[in-house]
Short mmCIF file of C-alpha atoms (C1' of nucleotides) in Angstrom, two decimals:
data_model
loop_
_atom_site.label_atom_id
_atom_site.label_comp_id
_atom_site.label_asym_id
_atom_site.label_seq_id
_atom_site.Cartn_x
_atom_site.Cartn_y
_atom_site.Cartn_z
CA MET O 1 -47.61 36.52 -155.49
CA PRO O 2 -43.87 38.09 -155.75
CA VAL O 3 -41.69 35.53 -156.41
CA ASN O 4 -38.61 37.01 -156.95
CA CYS O 5 -35.96 35.60 -154.40
CA CYS O 6 -33.91 34.63 -157.34
CA ARG O 7 -33.35 37.72 -159.18
CA LYS O 8 -31.19 40.34 -158.45
CA LYS O 9 -32.26 43.57 -157.65
CA LYS O 10 -30.85 46.07 -154.97
CA GLY O 11 -32.29 48.05 -152.25
CA ASN O 12 -35.79 47.20 -152.70
CA GLN O 13 -36.14 45.33 -149.94
CA ASN O 14 -37.73 48.84 -147.47
CA ASN O 15 -41.35 47.71 -148.64
CA LEU O 16 -41.59 45.13 -146.78
CA ASP O 17 -39.69 47.08 -143.56
CA GLU O 18 -42.91 47.97 -142.19
CA ILE O 19 -44.38 44.72 -142.29
CA ASN O 20 -41.74 42.11 -140.12
CA MET O 21 -39.13 44.48 -138.17
CA GLU O 22 -36.73 40.98 -137.98
CA LYS O 23 -34.01 39.93 -139.74
CA GLU O 24 -34.40 41.03 -143.15
CA ILE O 25 -33.14 37.13 -143.60
CA THR O 26 -36.15 36.28 -142.57
CA ILE O 27 -38.81 37.74 -144.55
CA VAL O 28 -36.60 36.97 -147.15
CA ASN O 29 -37.37 33.67 -146.77
CA GLU O 30 -40.75 34.11 -146.32
CA GLN O 31 -41.25 34.30 -149.80
CA ARG O 32 -39.72 31.30 -150.96
CA LEU O 33 -40.85 29.46 -147.77
CA ILE O 34 -44.58 29.90 -149.41
CA LYS O 35 -43.52 28.72 -152.51
CA LEU O 36 -42.06 25.67 -151.29
CA LEU O 37 -44.99 24.85 -149.83
CA LYS O 38 -46.97 25.65 -152.74
CA GLN O 39 -44.75 23.41 -155.50
CA ASN O 40 -46.02 20.80 -153.37
CA SER O 41 -49.74 21.74 -153.01
CA LEU O 42 -49.12 22.02 -148.51
CA SER O 43 -50.77 24.15 -147.15
CA ILE O 44 -48.84 27.09 -145.66
CA THR O 45 -48.98 26.72 -141.73
CA ASP O 46 -46.24 28.52 -138.92
CA SER O 47 -44.19 24.51 -137.99
CA ARG O 48 -43.66 23.80 -141.89
CA LYS O 49 -42.60 27.37 -142.80
CA LYS O 50 -40.40 27.03 -139.48
CA ILE O 51 -39.28 23.75 -139.69
CA LEU O 52 -38.56 24.45 -143.18
CA GLN O 53 -36.84 27.93 -142.81
CA LEU O 54 -34.64 25.39 -140.01
CA PHE O 55 -33.51 23.30 -143.46
CA LEU O 56 -32.87 26.27 -145.75
CA GLU O 57 -30.96 28.67 -142.78
CA GLN O 58 -29.22 25.16 -141.92
CA ASN O 59 -25.15 23.97 -144.11
CA GLY O 60 -26.28 20.32 -142.87
CA ALA O 61 -28.35 17.81 -142.14
CA LEU O 62 -30.39 18.61 -138.46
CA ALA O 63 -31.67 15.63 -136.18
CA HIS O 64 -35.66 15.03 -134.44
CA GLY O 65 -34.27 16.61 -131.45
CA ASP O 66 -32.51 19.43 -133.78
CA ILE O 67 -35.64 20.45 -134.80
CA GLU O 68 -37.75 20.00 -131.64
CA ARG O 69 -34.79 22.16 -129.86
CA LYS O 70 -35.18 25.00 -131.93
CA ALA O 71 -38.81 25.01 -133.19
CA GLY O 72 -39.25 22.93 -130.52
CA GLU O 73 -40.81 25.81 -128.02
CA LYS O 74 -43.57 27.03 -130.30
CA PHE O 75 -44.67 23.38 -131.54
CA ASP O 76 -45.49 20.28 -130.73
CA ARG O 77 -43.33 17.79 -130.78
CA VAL O 78 -46.07 15.40 -132.56
CA THR O 79 -46.55 18.71 -135.25
CA VAL O 80 -42.71 18.09 -135.70
CA TYR O 81 -42.78 14.30 -136.32
CA ARG O 82 -46.03 14.81 -139.08
CA THR O 83 -44.78 18.02 -140.67
CA LEU O 84 -41.40 15.82 -141.30
CA GLN O 85 -42.66 12.64 -142.10
CA VAL O 86 -44.99 14.64 -144.76
CA PHE O 87 -41.74 16.81 -145.88
CA VAL O 88 -40.28 12.94 -146.48
CA ASP O 89 -42.98 11.76 -147.99
CA LYS O 90 -41.90 14.97 -150.44
CA GLY O 91 -39.65 14.56 -151.42
CA ILE O 92 -38.37 17.60 -149.68
CA ILE O 93 -36.11 15.97 -147.04
CA HIS O 94 -34.62 12.55 -147.67
CA THR O 95 -33.07 10.69 -143.94
CA ILE O 96 -29.78 9.81 -143.47
CA PRO O 97 -28.80 6.82 -141.02
CA THR O 98 -26.24 6.95 -138.67
CA ALA O 99 -24.48 5.21 -136.86
CA ASP O 100 -26.02 6.03 -133.64
CA ASN O 101 -29.67 5.51 -133.99
CA SER O 102 -30.45 9.18 -134.55
CA ILE O 103 -32.28 9.39 -137.75
CA ARG O 104 -31.18 12.78 -139.63
CA TYR O 105 -32.94 14.79 -142.47
CA ALA O 106 -31.34 17.16 -145.11
CA LEU O 107 -32.81 19.17 -147.92
CA CYS O 108 -33.99 16.91 -150.97
CA LYS O 109 -32.15 18.74 -155.00
CA ASP O 110 -34.83 19.99 -156.86
CA GLU O 111 -35.02 16.00 -158.54
CA CYS O 112 -37.18 14.58 -156.16
CA GLY O 113 -40.93 14.39 -155.72
CA GLU O 114 -43.98 13.32 -154.06
CA GLY O 115 -42.97 9.43 -154.21
CA HIS O 116 -39.49 9.27 -155.47
CA HIS O 117 -36.13 10.43 -154.39
CA HIS O 118 -32.86 10.60 -156.57
CA ASP O 119 -30.22 10.86 -153.46
CA HIS O 120 -27.60 9.47 -155.38
CA HIS O 121 -24.69 11.47 -152.78
CA VAL O 122 -22.29 10.39 -150.59
CA HIS O 123 -23.04 11.73 -146.61
CA PHE O 124 -20.81 12.90 -144.33
CA VAL O 125 -19.95 12.19 -140.38
CA CYS O 126 -18.07 14.90 -138.46
CA ASN O 127 -16.09 13.47 -135.56
CA SER O 128 -15.18 16.36 -134.41
CA CYS O 129 -18.24 18.68 -134.89
CA ASN O 130 -19.99 16.00 -135.05
CA ASN O 131 -22.54 17.50 -137.75
CA THR O 132 -23.79 15.78 -140.97
CA TYR O 133 -22.92 16.91 -144.76
CA CYS O 134 -24.32 16.19 -147.68
CA LEU O 135 -21.51 15.90 -150.50
CA ASP O 136 -24.26 16.70 -153.70
CA ASP O 137 -20.53 16.25 -156.16
CA VAL O 138 -20.19 12.85 -154.04
CA VAL O 139 -22.16 10.48 -155.68
CA THR O 140 -22.33 6.91 -155.08
CA PRO O 141 -19.88 4.50 -156.79
CA GLY O 142 -21.86 1.42 -157.88
CA ILE O 143 -21.51 -1.72 -156.36
CA LYS O 144 -21.18 -5.10 -158.28
CA LEU O 145 -23.22 -7.85 -156.09
CA PRO O 146 -22.96 -10.70 -155.84
CA LYS O 147 -24.92 -13.10 -158.00
CA GLY O 148 -28.89 -12.92 -157.40
CA TYR O 149 -28.87 -9.44 -155.35
CA SER O 150 -30.81 -7.19 -156.50
CA ALA O 151 -29.80 -3.18 -155.81
CA ASN O 152 -32.12 0.06 -155.82
CA HIS O 153 -30.96 2.24 -153.25
CA VAL O 154 -27.33 2.46 -152.45
CA GLU O 155 -26.70 5.08 -149.29
CA VAL O 156 -22.57 5.58 -148.28
CA VAL O 157 -22.14 7.45 -144.64
CA VAL O 158 -18.29 7.96 -144.76
CA GLU O 159 -17.25 9.04 -140.95
CA GLY O 160 -14.33 11.15 -141.05
CA VAL O 161 -12.94 14.96 -140.33
CA CYS O 162 -14.95 17.43 -141.93
CA LYS O 163 -13.10 20.51 -144.00
CA ASN O 164 -13.67 23.04 -140.78
CA CYS O 165 -12.42 20.69 -137.85
CA GLN O 166 -9.19 19.84 -140.06
CA MET U 1 -10.54 -27.55 -122.97
CA PRO U 2 -11.74 -30.27 -125.91
CA VAL U 3 -10.84 -27.73 -128.99
CA ASN U 4 -12.14 -29.09 -132.22
CA CYS U 5 -14.70 -27.10 -133.74
CA CYS U 6 -12.82 -26.69 -137.00
CA ARG U 7 -11.04 -30.03 -137.59
CA LYS U 8 -12.83 -32.15 -139.51
CA LYS U 9 -13.41 -36.29 -137.45
CA LYS U 10 -16.54 -38.18 -138.25
CA GLY U 11 -18.52 -40.19 -135.58
CA ASN U 12 -16.93 -38.66 -132.43
CA GLN U 13 -19.51 -36.54 -130.84
CA ASN U 14 -21.29 -39.59 -129.20
CA ASN U 15 -19.48 -38.77 -126.19
CA LEU U 16 -21.59 -35.72 -125.46
CA ASP U 17 -25.32 -37.38 -125.98
CA GLU U 18 -25.26 -38.28 -122.12
CA ILE U 19 -24.51 -34.45 -121.52
CA ASN U 20 -26.71 -33.25 -123.13
CA MET U 21 -30.20 -34.38 -124.97
CA GLU U 22 -31.16 -31.28 -127.12
CA LYS U 23 -29.53 -30.74 -131.40
CA GLU U 24 -27.02 -32.08 -131.98
CA ILE U 25 -26.29 -28.10 -132.85
CA THR U 26 -27.10 -27.05 -129.82
CA ILE U 27 -24.04 -29.03 -127.90
CA VAL U 28 -21.02 -28.18 -131.13
CA ASN U 29 -22.24 -24.66 -130.46
CA GLU U 30 -21.67 -24.44 -126.91
CA GLN U 31 -17.72 -25.45 -126.92
CA ARG U 32 -17.60 -22.78 -129.50
CA LEU U 33 -19.12 -19.96 -127.64
CA ILE U 34 -18.13 -21.04 -125.24
CA LYS U 35 -14.18 -20.55 -126.84
CA LEU U 36 -15.11 -17.49 -128.42
CA LEU U 37 -16.04 -16.24 -124.87
CA LYS U 38 -12.74 -16.38 -123.29
CA GLN U 39 -11.07 -15.74 -126.21
CA ASN U 40 -12.38 -12.52 -125.91
CA SER U 41 -11.43 -12.39 -122.25
CA LEU U 42 -14.76 -12.52 -120.91
CA SER U 43 -16.87 -14.56 -118.21
CA ILE U 44 -19.03 -16.96 -119.71
CA THR U 45 -22.52 -16.35 -118.59
CA ASP U 46 -26.06 -17.88 -119.96
CA SER U 47 -27.44 -14.87 -121.76
CA ARG U 48 -23.65 -13.97 -123.29
CA LYS U 49 -23.97 -17.98 -124.81
CA LYS U 50 -27.60 -17.73 -125.62
CA ILE U 51 -27.21 -14.33 -127.76
CA LEU U 52 -23.42 -15.85 -129.35
CA GLN U 53 -25.16 -18.27 -130.40
CA LEU U 54 -28.23 -16.80 -132.05
CA PHE U 55 -25.52 -15.26 -133.78
CA LEU U 56 -23.72 -17.74 -134.67
CA GLU U 57 -27.17 -19.66 -135.33
CA GLN U 58 -27.93 -16.09 -137.34
CA ASN U 59 -27.18 -16.01 -141.85
CA GLY U 60 -28.15 -12.50 -141.46
CA ALA U 61 -27.67 -9.74 -139.65
CA LEU U 62 -30.12 -9.29 -135.87
CA ALA U 63 -32.39 -6.43 -134.16
CA HIS U 64 -31.87 -5.28 -130.89
CA GLY U 65 -36.02 -6.17 -131.10
CA ASP U 66 -35.09 -9.23 -132.34
CA ILE U 67 -33.26 -10.49 -129.66
CA GLU U 68 -35.03 -9.56 -127.09
CA ARG U 69 -37.44 -11.76 -128.64
CA LYS U 70 -36.15 -14.34 -128.77
CA ALA U 71 -33.83 -13.99 -125.58
CA GLY U 72 -35.88 -12.23 -124.23
CA GLU U 73 -38.12 -14.79 -121.99
CA LYS U 74 -34.96 -15.92 -119.96
CA PHE U 75 -33.39 -12.88 -119.62
CA ASP U 76 -34.15 -9.40 -118.64
CA ARG U 77 -34.02 -6.34 -121.32
CA VAL U 78 -31.34 -4.52 -119.84
CA THR U 79 -29.09 -7.34 -120.10
CA VAL U 80 -29.38 -7.93 -123.98
CA TYR U 81 -28.82 -4.34 -124.05
CA ARG U 82 -25.86 -4.67 -122.22
CA THR U 83 -24.14 -7.99 -123.44
CA LEU U 84 -24.02 -6.05 -127.38
CA GLN U 85 -23.04 -3.06 -126.18
CA VAL U 86 -19.65 -6.32 -124.56
CA PHE U 87 -20.02 -7.32 -127.39
CA VAL U 88 -19.65 -4.73 -130.04
CA ASP U 89 -16.73 -2.98 -127.74
CA LYS U 90 -14.92 -7.27 -128.03
CA GLY U 91 -15.21 -6.79 -131.39
CA ILE U 92 -16.87 -9.52 -131.50
CA ILE U 93 -20.18 -8.12 -133.86
CA HIS U 94 -20.32 -5.30 -135.82
CA THR U 95 -23.18 -2.82 -135.38
CA ILE U 96 -25.64 -1.70 -139.25
CA PRO U 97 -26.71 1.31 -139.48
CA THR U 98 -30.47 1.57 -141.04
CA ALA U 99 -32.97 3.82 -142.51
CA ASP U 100 -35.11 2.64 -139.94
CA ASN U 101 -33.72 3.88 -136.73
CA SER U 102 -33.03 0.42 -136.07
CA ILE U 103 -29.57 -0.70 -135.80
CA ARG U 104 -29.21 -4.11 -136.21
CA TYR U 105 -26.09 -5.88 -135.26
CA ALA U 106 -23.91 -8.99 -137.52
CA LEU U 107 -21.09 -11.08 -135.86
CA CYS U 108 -17.96 -9.87 -136.90
CA LYS U 109 -14.76 -11.44 -138.94
CA ASP U 110 -11.34 -12.34 -137.16
CA GLU U 111 -10.19 -9.37 -137.93
CA CYS U 112 -11.67 -7.28 -135.76
CA GLY U 113 -10.93 -7.22 -132.08
CA GLU U 114 -11.25 -4.59 -128.57
CA GLY U 115 -10.90 -0.82 -129.83
CA HIS U 116 -10.70 -1.95 -133.09
CA HIS U 117 -13.26 -2.73 -135.73
CA HIS U 118 -12.55 -3.53 -139.57
CA ASP U 119 -15.23 -4.28 -141.02
CA HIS U 120 -14.99 -2.86 -144.26
CA HIS U 121 -17.41 -4.74 -146.24
CA VAL U 122 -21.53 -4.05 -147.83
CA HIS U 123 -24.40 -4.71 -146.33
CA PHE U 124 -28.11 -5.91 -147.92
CA VAL U 125 -30.84 -4.89 -146.73
CA CYS U 126 -34.25 -6.83 -148.42
CA ASN U 127 -36.46 -4.73 -149.42
CA SER U 128 -38.83 -8.53 -148.82
CA CYS U 129 -37.73 -9.91 -146.88
CA ASN U 130 -35.99 -6.72 -143.76
CA ASN U 131 -33.43 -8.98 -143.21
CA THR U 132 -29.92 -7.96 -143.12
CA TYR U 133 -26.88 -9.38 -144.81
CA CYS U 134 -23.09 -8.76 -144.53
CA LEU U 135 -22.29 -9.23 -148.11
CA ASP U 136 -18.39 -9.90 -146.96
CA ASP U 137 -16.69 -10.67 -150.17
CA VAL U 138 -17.75 -7.48 -151.15
CA VAL U 139 -15.82 -4.48 -149.41
CA THR U 140 -16.45 -0.88 -149.28
CA PRO U 141 -14.78 1.64 -152.41
CA GLY U 142 -12.99 4.36 -151.68
CA ILE U 143 -14.63 7.41 -151.97
CA LYS U 144 -12.49 10.17 -153.44
CA LEU U 145 -13.62 12.85 -150.39
CA PRO U 146 -13.95 16.80 -151.66
CA LYS U 147 -10.08 18.59 -150.46
CA GLY U 148 -10.50 18.90 -146.88
CA TYR U 149 -12.36 16.44 -146.05
CA SER U 150 -10.47 13.07 -144.70
CA ALA U 151 -12.55 9.36 -143.99
CA ASN U 152 -12.10 7.53 -141.11
CA HIS U 153 -14.98 4.72 -142.11
CA VAL U 154 -17.64 4.43 -145.23
CA GLU U 155 -20.33 1.97 -144.76
CA VAL U 156 -21.97 0.68 -147.37
CA VAL U 157 -25.48 -0.12 -147.25
CA VAL U 158 -27.51 -1.36 -150.47
CA GLU U 159 -31.07 -1.95 -149.92
CA GLY U 160 -32.92 -4.27 -153.07
CA VAL U 161 -33.84 -7.79 -153.58
CA CYS U 162 -32.09 -10.95 -151.56
CA LYS U 163 -30.41 -13.68 -153.04
CA ASN U 164 -33.53 -15.59 -151.19
CA CYS U 165 -36.78 -13.33 -152.54
CA GLN U 166 -35.98 -12.98 -156.06
"C1'" DT I 1 -15.40 -23.93 -100.77
"C1'" DA I 2 -14.38 -19.65 -99.53
"C1'" DT I 3 -13.69 -15.17 -100.76
"C1'" DC I 4 -14.05 -11.91 -104.35
"C1'" DT I 5 -15.21 -10.31 -108.97
"C1'" DT I 6 -18.71 -9.51 -112.44
"C1'" DT I 7 -22.31 -9.74 -114.02
"C1'" DT I 8 -27.34 -9.86 -113.66
"C1'" DG I 9 -32.19 -8.49 -112.24
"C1'" DC I 10 -35.51 -4.94 -110.50
"C1'" DA I 11 -37.45 -0.58 -110.54
"C1'" DA I 12 -36.84 3.91 -111.30
"C1'" DC I 13 -36.34 6.87 -114.71
"C1'" DA I 14 -35.69 9.30 -119.48
"C1'" DT I 15 -36.45 9.53 -124.55
"C1'" DT I 16 -38.35 8.43 -128.38
"C1'" DG I 17 -42.10 7.63 -131.53
"C1'" DT I 18 -47.14 6.71 -132.30
"C1'" DT I 19 -52.06 6.93 -131.61
"C1'" DG I 20 -57.53 8.54 -131.82
"C1'" DC I 21 -60.05 12.63 -130.71
"C1'" DT I 22 -61.16 17.53 -130.36
"C1'" DT I 23 -60.02 22.39 -131.50
"C1'" DT I 24 -57.87 25.24 -134.32
"C1'" DT I 25 -56.12 27.43 -138.89
"C1'" DT I 26 -55.94 26.98 -143.68
"C1'" DT I 27 -58.93 26.68 -147.73
"C1'" DT I 28 -61.87 26.59 -151.25
"C1'" DA I 29 -66.36 28.37 -153.08
"C1'" DT I 30 -69.69 31.58 -152.42
"C1'" DA N 1 -65.05 38.97 -146.77
"C1'" DT N 2 -67.81 35.20 -145.36
"C1'" DA N 3 -69.19 30.65 -144.51
"C1'" DA N 4 -68.37 26.06 -144.73
"C1'" DA N 5 -65.03 22.43 -145.50
"C1'" DA N 6 -60.46 20.29 -145.60
"C1'" DA N 7 -56.64 19.80 -143.54
"C1'" DA N 8 -53.16 20.70 -139.37
"C1'" DA N 9 -51.69 21.03 -134.58
"C1'" DG N 10 -52.57 20.16 -129.51
"C1'" DC N 11 -53.23 17.23 -126.24
"C1'" DA N 12 -53.23 13.22 -123.72
"C1'" DA N 13 -52.84 8.91 -123.12
"C1'" DC N 14 -49.48 5.05 -124.65
"C1'" DA N 15 -46.16 2.98 -126.25
"C1'" DA N 16 -41.20 1.13 -127.86
"C1'" DT N 17 -37.05 2.26 -126.42
"C1'" DG N 18 -32.97 3.02 -123.72
"C1'" DT N 19 -30.64 4.41 -119.69
"C1'" DT N 20 -28.83 4.47 -114.28
"C1'" DG N 21 -28.36 2.79 -109.87
"C1'" DC N 22 -28.19 -0.44 -106.68
"C1'" DA N 23 -28.96 -5.08 -103.84
"C1'" DA N 24 -28.59 -10.35 -105.10
"C1'" DA N 25 -26.88 -13.83 -108.32
"C1'" DA N 26 -23.40 -16.22 -110.60
"C1'" DG N 27 -19.41 -16.69 -112.32
"C1'" DA N 28 -14.38 -17.27 -111.28
"C1'" DT N 29 -10.40 -17.22 -108.33
"C1'" DA N 30 -7.71 -19.71 -105.00
#
DNA sequence: TATCTTTTGCAACATTGTTGCTTTTTTTAT
DNA sequence: ATAAAAAAAGCAACAATGTTGCAAAAGATA
């Protein structure tokens, strides 16, 4: 019920201390996680909260393996597969193709919904730290195709060295 | 030695008829295959010839699975993996990342060589026939990256409906 | 043709992804 | 709050994909 994750309030997190003594960030996110799941008419389960949290805490994209490693001790491999699939279907995360045959997943911006993704940004893979980032502000360019071809979606993946690794 | 695959001559293929009664195209390619392998200082083996032939005969790109199916009765799975790896290393073929986690391979144009690929064209995946094509004439656009990022390579994959499926 | 080098096939294994079914958890309606 | 219904998780078994070491076979070299 208390959905105040976006409104600034100062020093009012103490009422939650007795419920959960873990890091503050966890508590804050708990609200956001539940809200996000409800918005997508998904039932609230531990694995969905945990995996969604990984994405919210993560700057870049996550490969299935990453998620399995970070959440795998608590959850079955199959659950991770199914959860990611549900998130993709609902438009919560999107996939990023990479050259090494390991699909990465990253959070969608709010325009995506069930059955329709609208991620028109460029993806960046750093050859140094091997992270994958969504460059949300870099819009995919239009591609002029030969006669007879029509495009549904354009995916651009740039490889190089990221901001942090220069 | 007879390296005349590119020069036009008329009606001179009969001298090969007694050696191999199979389809003409096979004979012609045999010369080309050997030439190509030698150019890349690779030893001439049945599997390399066969797999290279698949690429030369194929308009679009091939997934590992395709190749295994088409050449798999004669060759071991491991050989297919190793052959593709060698071809990529030598700059004979290049990889195309796709959203379904199945890397495709396609022939490189001559500018590629050992250790350096120069494939600057756009790739096209048809949602109807599921083929992947190199659009050799469509050059990858320049992408303006945020401050701090530097690009080594830009990969563009367009999804849509191809010429043949419209 | 004999020798040396490279490649292949095989076996075994590791990783990744899928499916069916039972148990557990979550939701919904009392 | 509780019981019934619905959804999700876990488990096991399997399928597909990819890797490695080594012995046998094929190719290159002289």
